[in-house]
mmCIF file of C-alpha atoms (C1' of nucleotides) in Angstrom:
data_model
loop_
_atom_site.group_PDB
_atom_site.id
_atom_site.type_symbol
_atom_site.label_atom_id
_atom_site.label_comp_id
_atom_site.label_asym_id
_atom_site.label_seq_id
_atom_site.Cartn_x
_atom_site.Cartn_y
_atom_site.Cartn_z
ATOM 1 C CA UNK A 38 13.335 -3.440 1.837
ATOM 2 C CA UNK A 39 12.157 -6.638 0.291
ATOM 3 C CA UNK A 40 9.226 -7.126 -2.013
ATOM 4 C CA UNK A 41 8.425 -10.424 -3.687
ATOM 5 C CA UNK A 42 11.421 -10.488 -6.073
ATOM 6 C CA UNK A 43 13.872 -9.938 -3.234
ATOM 7 C CA UNK A 44 12.282 -12.597 -1.026
ATOM 8 C CA UNK A 45 12.263 -15.017 -3.955
ATOM 9 C CA UNK A 46 15.967 -14.383 -4.444
ATOM 10 C CA UNK A 47 16.676 -14.932 -0.765
ATOM 11 C CA UNK A 48 14.826 -18.219 -1.045
ATOM 12 C CA UNK A 49 16.836 -19.299 -4.095
ATOM 13 C CA UNK A 50 20.123 -18.286 -2.520
ATOM 14 C CA UNK A 51 19.165 -20.265 0.588
ATOM 15 C CA UNK A 52 18.752 -23.319 -1.608
ATOM 16 C CA UNK A 53 22.103 -22.707 -3.288
ATOM 17 C CA UNK A 54 23.721 -22.541 0.147
ATOM 18 C CA UNK A 55 22.517 -26.082 0.640
ATOM 19 C CA UNK A 56 20.076 -25.311 3.419
ATOM 20 C CA UNK A 57 17.667 -28.036 2.354
ATOM 21 C CA UNK A 58 18.560 -31.254 4.140
ATOM 22 C CA UNK A 59 20.446 -29.470 6.920
ATOM 23 C CA UNK A 60 19.835 -30.527 10.492
ATOM 24 C CA UNK A 61 19.447 -27.798 13.085
ATOM 25 C CA UNK A 62 21.815 -27.824 16.035
ATOM 26 C CA UNK A 63 22.053 -25.000 18.548
ATOM 27 C CA UNK A 64 19.901 -21.911 18.026
ATOM 28 C CA UNK A 65 21.043 -18.676 19.680
ATOM 29 C CA UNK A 66 18.628 -15.843 20.457
ATOM 30 C CA UNK A 67 20.515 -12.577 20.780
ATOM 31 C CA UNK A 68 17.565 -10.182 21.003
ATOM 32 C CA UNK A 69 14.269 -10.259 22.866
ATOM 33 C CA UNK A 70 12.134 -9.218 19.955
ATOM 34 C CA UNK A 71 11.853 -8.319 16.309
ATOM 35 C CA UNK A 72 8.381 -7.203 15.243
ATOM 36 C CA UNK A 73 7.125 -9.868 17.613
ATOM 37 C CA UNK A 74 8.641 -11.556 20.636
ATOM 38 C CA UNK A 75 11.304 -14.146 19.813
ATOM 39 C CA UNK A 76 10.050 -17.316 21.479
ATOM 40 C CA UNK A 77 12.286 -19.635 23.464
ATOM 41 C CA UNK A 78 10.614 -22.470 21.563
ATOM 42 C CA UNK A 79 12.939 -21.657 18.650
ATOM 43 C CA UNK A 80 15.839 -22.889 20.774
ATOM 44 C CA UNK A 81 13.997 -25.877 22.158
ATOM 45 C CA UNK A 82 12.151 -27.246 19.179
ATOM 46 C CA UNK A 83 14.457 -26.772 16.208
ATOM 47 C CA UNK A 84 17.557 -28.770 17.231
ATOM 48 C CA UNK A 85 17.375 -32.205 15.621
ATOM 49 C CA UNK A 86 14.925 -31.048 12.974
ATOM 50 C CA UNK A 87 15.893 -31.310 9.313
ATOM 51 C CA UNK A 88 14.950 -28.692 6.725
ATOM 52 C CA UNK A 89 12.812 -30.457 4.158
ATOM 53 C CA UNK A 90 11.859 -27.507 2.055
ATOM 54 C CA UNK A 91 12.404 -23.757 1.752
ATOM 55 C CA UNK A 92 9.699 -21.781 0.052
ATOM 56 C CA UNK A 93 8.143 -18.375 -0.377
ATOM 57 C CA UNK A 94 4.538 -17.277 0.114
ATOM 58 C CA UNK A 95 3.923 -13.624 -0.770
ATOM 59 C CA UNK A 96 6.745 -11.774 1.017
ATOM 60 C CA UNK A 97 7.169 -14.537 3.593
ATOM 61 C CA UNK A 98 9.981 -17.053 3.632
ATOM 62 C CA UNK A 99 9.208 -20.465 5.131
ATOM 63 C CA UNK A 100 11.473 -23.285 6.244
ATOM 64 C CA UNK A 101 9.630 -26.553 6.608
ATOM 65 C CA UNK A 102 11.138 -29.199 8.900
ATOM 66 C CA UNK A 103 9.901 -32.636 9.951
ATOM 67 C CA UNK A 104 7.561 -31.231 12.601
ATOM 68 C CA UNK A 105 7.652 -27.445 12.307
ATOM 69 C CA UNK A 106 7.536 -24.448 10.020
ATOM 70 C CA UNK A 107 9.900 -21.567 10.626
ATOM 71 C CA UNK A 108 8.276 -18.430 9.259
ATOM 72 C CA UNK A 109 10.277 -15.333 8.379
ATOM 73 C CA UNK A 110 9.337 -11.900 7.102
ATOM 74 C CA UNK A 111 12.206 -9.543 6.319
ATOM 75 C CA UNK A 112 10.339 -6.365 7.193
ATOM 76 C CA UNK A 113 12.303 -3.422 5.803
ATOM 77 C CA UNK A 114 15.862 -4.384 6.647
ATOM 78 C CA UNK A 115 15.976 -8.103 7.380
ATOM 79 C CA UNK A 116 18.736 -10.186 5.831
ATOM 80 C CA UNK A 117 20.352 -13.586 6.096
ATOM 81 C CA UNK A 118 23.969 -14.495 5.732
ATOM 82 C CA UNK A 119 26.019 -17.638 6.028
ATOM 83 C CA UNK A 120 28.962 -17.438 8.403
ATOM 84 C CA UNK A 121 32.318 -18.560 7.245
ATOM 85 C CA UNK A 122 34.613 -17.749 10.123
ATOM 86 C CA UNK A 123 33.041 -18.604 13.402
ATOM 87 C CA UNK A 124 32.239 -15.702 15.674
ATOM 88 C CA UNK A 125 32.057 -13.141 12.901
ATOM 89 C CA UNK A 126 29.086 -11.491 14.483
ATOM 90 C CA UNK A 127 27.814 -8.143 13.381
ATOM 91 C CA UNK A 128 25.700 -5.391 14.800
ATOM 92 C CA UNK A 129 21.973 -6.238 14.654
ATOM 93 C CA UNK A 130 22.459 -9.973 14.408
ATOM 94 C CA UNK A 131 19.398 -11.301 16.229
ATOM 95 C CA UNK A 132 19.271 -15.050 15.748
ATOM 96 C CA UNK A 133 22.034 -17.544 14.955
ATOM 97 C CA UNK A 134 21.106 -20.936 13.542
ATOM 98 C CA UNK A 135 23.875 -23.494 13.848
ATOM 99 C CA UNK A 136 23.543 -26.659 11.798
ATOM 100 C CA UNK A 137 25.053 -30.036 12.473
ATOM 101 C CA UNK A 138 27.107 -29.839 9.269
ATOM 102 C CA UNK A 139 28.841 -26.688 10.475
ATOM 103 C CA UNK A 140 26.764 -24.320 8.362
ATOM 104 C CA UNK A 141 25.717 -21.219 10.284
ATOM 105 C CA UNK A 142 22.872 -18.953 9.159
ATOM 106 C CA UNK A 143 22.427 -15.593 10.851
ATOM 107 C CA UNK A 144 19.387 -13.341 10.754
ATOM 108 C CA UNK A 145 20.283 -9.648 10.869
ATOM 109 C CA UNK A 146 17.744 -6.824 10.978
ATOM 110 C CA UNK A 147 18.673 -3.249 12.004
ATOM 111 C CA UNK A 148 15.138 -1.896 12.201
ATOM 112 C CA UNK A 149 13.669 -5.104 13.641
ATOM 113 C CA UNK A 150 10.474 -4.954 11.600
ATOM 114 C CA UNK A 151 11.003 -8.569 10.589
ATOM 115 C CA UNK A 152 9.278 -11.669 11.930
ATOM 116 C CA UNK A 153 10.764 -15.016 12.936
ATOM 117 C CA UNK A 154 8.285 -17.468 14.403
ATOM 118 C CA UNK A 155 7.877 -21.215 14.655
ATOM 119 C CA UNK A 156 4.629 -23.137 14.144
ATOM 120 C CA UNK A 157 3.602 -26.778 14.224
ATOM 121 C CA UNK A 158 3.754 -28.126 10.697
ATOM 122 C CA UNK A 159 0.234 -29.515 10.832
ATOM 123 C CA UNK A 160 -1.057 -26.062 11.746
ATOM 124 C CA UNK A 161 0.311 -24.176 8.747
ATOM 125 C CA UNK A 162 -3.185 -23.227 7.679
ATOM 126 C CA UNK A 163 -3.779 -21.552 11.016
ATOM 127 C CA UNK A 164 -0.846 -19.148 10.764
ATOM 128 C CA UNK A 165 -2.390 -15.706 11.128
ATOM 129 C CA UNK A 166 0.261 -13.991 9.015
ATOM 130 C CA UNK A 167 -0.721 -16.102 6.012
ATOM 131 C CA UNK A 168 -4.451 -16.405 6.519
ATOM 132 C CA UNK A 169 -5.668 -13.360 4.623
ATOM 133 C CA UNK A 170 -3.097 -13.184 1.835
ATOM 134 C CA UNK A 171 -4.303 -13.000 -1.755
ATOM 135 C CA UNK A 172 -3.398 -15.665 -4.323
ATOM 136 C CA UNK A 173 0.097 -15.637 -5.825
ATOM 137 C CA UNK A 174 0.567 -13.531 -8.972
ATOM 138 C CA UNK A 175 1.287 -16.707 -10.958
ATOM 139 C CA UNK A 176 -1.835 -18.487 -9.776
ATOM 140 C CA UNK A 177 -3.996 -19.289 -12.811
ATOM 141 C CA UNK A 178 -6.789 -17.288 -11.201
ATOM 142 C CA UNK A 179 -4.713 -14.128 -10.961
ATOM 143 C CA UNK A 180 -5.827 -12.417 -14.150
ATOM 144 C CA UNK A 181 -7.836 -9.499 -15.502
ATOM 145 C CA UNK A 182 -11.133 -10.958 -14.328
ATOM 146 C CA UNK A 183 -9.763 -11.343 -10.824
ATOM 147 C CA UNK A 184 -8.595 -7.731 -10.650
ATOM 148 C CA UNK A 185 -11.753 -6.465 -12.330
ATOM 149 C CA UNK A 186 -14.010 -8.259 -9.858
ATOM 150 C CA UNK A 187 -11.954 -7.264 -6.815
ATOM 151 C CA UNK A 188 -11.796 -3.612 -7.777
ATOM 152 C CA UNK A 189 -15.520 -3.135 -8.420
ATOM 153 C CA UNK A 190 -16.866 -0.451 -6.126
ATOM 154 C CA UNK A 191 -13.438 0.394 -4.721
ATOM 155 C CA UNK A 192 -12.951 4.138 -4.534
ATOM 156 C CA UNK A 193 -9.430 4.168 -3.113
ATOM 157 C CA UNK A 194 -6.361 4.590 -5.306
ATOM 158 C CA UNK A 195 -5.280 1.694 -7.486
ATOM 159 C CA UNK A 196 -1.807 1.987 -5.985
ATOM 160 C CA UNK A 197 -3.066 1.208 -2.507
ATOM 161 C CA UNK A 198 -5.115 -1.670 -3.914
ATOM 162 C CA UNK A 199 -2.091 -3.188 -5.616
ATOM 163 C CA UNK A 200 -0.042 -2.880 -2.430
ATOM 164 C CA UNK A 201 -2.794 -4.399 -0.260
ATOM 165 C CA UNK A 202 -1.562 -7.941 0.427
ATOM 166 C CA UNK A 203 -5.155 -9.110 0.845
ATOM 167 C CA UNK A 204 -5.806 -8.188 -2.780
ATOM 168 C CA UNK A 205 -2.471 -8.557 -4.542
ATOM 169 C CA UNK A 206 0.512 -10.256 -3.014
ATOM 170 C CA UNK A 207 4.196 -9.385 -3.272
ATOM 171 C CA UNK A 208 3.957 -5.882 -4.698
ATOM 172 C CA UNK A 209 5.428 -3.124 -2.543
ATOM 173 C CA UNK A 210 6.344 0.480 -3.110
ATOM 174 C CA UNK A 211 8.832 0.005 -5.938
ATOM 175 C CA UNK A 212 6.927 -2.473 -8.068
ATOM 176 C CA UNK A 213 3.583 -0.700 -7.589
ATOM 177 C CA UNK A 214 4.942 2.415 -9.302
ATOM 178 C CA UNK A 215 6.737 0.363 -11.962
ATOM 179 C CA UNK A 216 3.722 -1.816 -12.809
ATOM 180 C CA UNK A 217 1.313 1.128 -13.058
ATOM 181 C CA UNK A 218 3.715 2.982 -15.330
ATOM 182 C CA UNK A 219 3.890 -0.014 -17.639
ATOM 183 C CA UNK A 220 0.095 -0.118 -17.856
ATOM 184 C CA UNK A 221 -0.279 3.639 -18.267
ATOM 185 C CA UNK A 222 -2.518 4.069 -15.241
ATOM 186 C CA UNK A 223 -2.093 6.927 -12.812
ATOM 187 C CA UNK A 224 -1.458 5.674 -9.252
ATOM 188 C CA UNK A 225 -4.235 7.892 -7.911
ATOM 189 C CA UNK A 226 -6.921 6.420 -10.190
ATOM 190 C CA UNK A 227 -9.799 5.027 -8.097
ATOM 191 C CA UNK A 228 -9.430 1.232 -8.351
ATOM 192 C CA UNK A 229 -13.075 0.844 -9.294
ATOM 193 C CA UNK A 230 -12.542 3.014 -12.371
ATOM 194 C CA UNK A 231 -10.245 0.504 -14.010
ATOM 195 C CA UNK A 232 -11.721 -0.969 -17.163
ATOM 196 C CA UNK A 233 -11.701 -4.685 -17.815
ATOM 197 C CA UNK A 234 -8.995 -4.273 -20.446
ATOM 198 C CA UNK A 235 -6.853 -2.210 -18.081
ATOM 199 C CA UNK A 236 -7.253 -4.877 -15.403
ATOM 200 C CA UNK A 237 -6.129 -7.443 -17.937
ATOM 201 C CA UNK A 238 -3.019 -5.440 -18.732
ATOM 202 C CA UNK A 239 -2.330 -4.720 -15.082
ATOM 203 C CA UNK A 240 -2.378 -8.431 -14.237
ATOM 204 C CA UNK A 241 0.093 -9.048 -17.055
ATOM 205 C CA UNK A 242 2.404 -6.180 -16.119
ATOM 206 C CA UNK A 243 2.468 -7.052 -12.428
ATOM 207 C CA UNK A 244 3.702 -10.490 -13.422
ATOM 208 C CA UNK A 245 6.112 -9.054 -15.990
ATOM 209 C CA UNK A 246 7.744 -6.594 -13.636
ATOM 210 C CA UNK A 247 8.017 -9.082 -10.784
ATOM 211 C CA UNK A 248 9.438 -11.699 -13.126
ATOM 212 C CA UNK A 249 11.972 -9.285 -14.614
ATOM 213 C CA UNK A 250 13.024 -8.176 -11.133
ATOM 214 C CA UNK A 251 13.438 -11.770 -9.981
ATOM 215 C CA UNK A 252 15.614 -12.496 -13.002
ATOM 216 C CA UNK A 253 17.742 -9.424 -12.232
ATOM 217 C CA UNK A 254 18.306 -10.642 -8.682
ATOM 218 C CA UNK A 255 15.891 -8.157 -7.078
ATOM 219 C CA UNK A 256 16.453 -4.448 -6.447
ATOM 220 C CA UNK A 257 19.158 -3.045 -4.213
ATOM 221 C CA UNK A 258 18.539 0.586 -3.312
ATOM 222 C CA UNK A 259 20.584 0.702 -0.146
ATOM 223 C CA UNK A 260 21.278 -2.595 1.503
ATOM 224 C CA UNK A 261 19.373 -5.533 0.020
ATOM 225 C CA UNK A 262 21.486 -8.660 -0.421
ATOM 226 C CA UNK A 263 20.511 -12.271 -0.863
ATOM 227 C CA UNK A 264 21.769 -14.852 1.619
ATOM 228 C CA UNK A 265 24.940 -15.297 -0.414
ATOM 229 C CA UNK A 266 25.696 -11.595 -0.091
ATOM 230 C CA UNK A 267 24.900 -10.757 -3.706
ATOM 231 C CA UNK A 268 23.319 -7.415 -4.616
ATOM 232 C CA UNK A 269 20.291 -7.067 -6.865
ATOM 233 C CA UNK A 270 20.441 -5.474 -10.307
ATOM 234 C CA UNK A 271 16.896 -4.396 -11.110
ATOM 235 C CA UNK A 272 17.454 -0.892 -9.693
ATOM 236 C CA UNK A 273 19.240 -0.212 -12.976
ATOM 237 C CA UNK A 274 16.027 -0.915 -14.857
ATOM 238 C CA UNK A 275 13.597 1.287 -12.945
ATOM 239 C CA UNK A 276 11.482 3.299 -15.370
ATOM 240 C CA UNK A 277 9.965 5.704 -12.847
ATOM 241 C CA UNK A 278 10.859 4.725 -9.284
ATOM 242 C CA UNK A 279 13.207 7.303 -7.784
ATOM 243 C CA UNK A 280 13.378 9.184 -11.083
ATOM 244 C CA UNK A 281 11.271 12.265 -10.370
ATOM 245 C CA UNK A 282 12.487 15.219 -12.386
ATOM 246 C CA UNK A 283 13.940 12.967 -15.060
ATOM 247 C CA UNK A 284 12.461 12.520 -18.540
ATOM 248 C CA UNK A 285 9.991 9.761 -19.207
ATOM 249 C CA UNK A 286 11.564 7.235 -21.576
ATOM 250 C CA UNK A 287 8.432 7.090 -23.717
ATOM 251 C CA UNK A 288 7.232 10.683 -24.048
ATOM 252 C CA UNK A 289 9.892 13.025 -22.605
ATOM 253 C CA UNK A 290 7.540 14.505 -20.039
ATOM 254 C CA UNK A 291 9.068 14.926 -16.586
ATOM 255 C CA UNK A 292 8.419 12.154 -14.102
ATOM 256 C CA UNK A 293 6.620 13.337 -10.998
ATOM 257 C CA UNK A 294 6.515 12.105 -7.436
ATOM 258 C CA UNK A 295 4.069 12.546 -4.625
ATOM 259 C CA UNK A 296 3.419 11.139 -1.187
ATOM 260 C CA UNK A 297 0.544 8.670 -1.535
ATOM 261 C CA UNK A 298 -0.605 5.905 0.768
ATOM 262 C CA UNK A 299 2.170 7.001 3.105
ATOM 263 C CA UNK A 300 4.841 6.272 0.529
ATOM 264 C CA UNK A 301 6.548 8.167 -2.234
ATOM 265 C CA UNK A 302 4.976 7.370 -5.574
ATOM 266 C CA UNK A 303 6.372 8.004 -9.047
ATOM 267 C CA UNK A 304 4.589 8.373 -12.375
ATOM 268 C CA UNK A 305 4.630 10.033 -15.771
ATOM 269 C CA UNK A 306 1.860 12.675 -15.909
ATOM 270 C CA UNK A 307 1.533 12.281 -19.669
ATOM 271 C CA UNK A 308 1.699 8.502 -20.181
ATOM 272 C CA UNK A 309 -0.407 7.655 -17.151
ATOM 273 C CA UNK A 310 -4.066 8.655 -17.021
ATOM 274 C "C1'" DC B 116 -15.843 3.178 5.792
ATOM 275 C "C1'" DA B 117 -12.085 5.353 3.239
ATOM 276 C "C1'" DG B 118 -8.112 7.777 3.701
ATOM 277 C "C1'" DA B 119 -4.598 9.808 6.241
ATOM 278 C "C1'" DT B 120 -1.422 9.462 9.964
ATOM 279 C "C1'" DA B 121 1.202 7.366 13.632
ATOM 280 C "C1'" DA B 122 3.693 3.689 15.329
ATOM 281 C "C1'" DC B 123 7.168 0.162 15.430
ATOM 282 C "C1'" DC B 124 13.004 0.832 14.809
ATOM 283 C "C1'" DT B 125 17.867 2.243 13.139
ATOM 284 C "C1'" DG B 126 20.958 4.368 9.845
ATOM 285 C "C1'" DC B 127 22.231 7.521 6.489
ATOM 286 C "C1'" DG B 128 22.424 11.680 3.793
ATOM 287 C "C1'" DT B 129 21.637 16.684 3.880
ATOM 288 C "C1'" DG B 130 21.798 21.210 5.352
ATOM 289 C "C1'" DC B 131 22.976 24.485 8.791
ATOM 290 C "C1'" DT C 81 32.599 17.902 13.683
ATOM 291 C "C1'" DG C 82 27.973 17.987 15.443
ATOM 292 C "C1'" DC C 83 23.175 18.055 15.382
ATOM 293 C "C1'" DA C 84 18.373 18.239 13.810
ATOM 294 C "C1'" DC C 85 15.591 16.566 10.279
ATOM 295 C "C1'" DG C 86 13.692 13.804 6.714
ATOM 296 C "C1'" DC C 87 13.510 9.622 4.518
ATOM 297 C "C1'" DA C 88 13.940 4.381 3.656
ATOM 298 C "C1'" DG C 89 12.105 -1.871 0.151
ATOM 299 C "C1'" DG C 90 6.615 -3.212 5.352
ATOM 300 C "C1'" DT C 91 2.674 -3.760 8.078
ATOM 301 C "C1'" DT C 92 -0.758 -2.636 11.494
ATOM 302 C "C1'" DA C 93 -3.170 0.264 14.830
ATOM 303 C "C1'" DT C 94 -5.455 4.404 15.426
ATOM 304 C "C1'" DC C 95 -7.214 8.797 14.198
ATOM 305 C "C1'" DT C 96 -10.579 11.924 11.401
#
DNA sequence: CAGATAACCTGCGTGC
DNA sequence: TGCACGCAGGTTATCT
């Protein structure tokens, strides 16, 4: 469910809930595992720790405390919510974080593809989930030259390149189609066949589409919500995603879709070459 | 090695 | 109303 814009919005809503500065109290583990085993150390180590910072890296959400880092990936269906009435538990709630102030944050995840793990704070750079991620899209080095150099000799489709978190971070199935449409590149184009100018434009449009989606609160197709329960709005601005059979807004050709890289992919056959 | 496919899970919409 | 099937915002392991 969540790509970078959604995770960024979860992060911002977490800050608005006042999570920074909160001191952990009891932690309740309701399930044995998400994508990975839920460790008992969550219950033992977090109480007494204060959240110093909440931040995002790629599609990961991180809570930094005095001594630890709580790492979270939302998988396809992960979500957070703040409890108002006590004991308002729902199906697929997996972990309950009680704070000393009375705030309660619950992690819910029907498909359990998410990750919730704790690491020593001085070992952040050893976290395997983060070790091979590419630079952030807003890093000064993320530009046309970067994409041009990384794509040289790559025969696989540009769409799979853009979705490869080791090459480009934060772009998933929605924003891959949207970014490539904006640049006028067909998703099936071999990555190594991108010109330098096209790489330049792709770097710009990846940032543009992610930025626009962040500003719109992310995309809600079925069930995405930020931690304050708010829905996203960028689904109303999709130019190609989910619009196969509809007219392209630029040229009136019909938008097509095809299964590619294991995911449905959308593009305009006339505007994208 | 690239590319496709399966696997991990549950829920929901569709068509019979 | 029920059931089988396909599909879903992600990632990784395993095939061909």
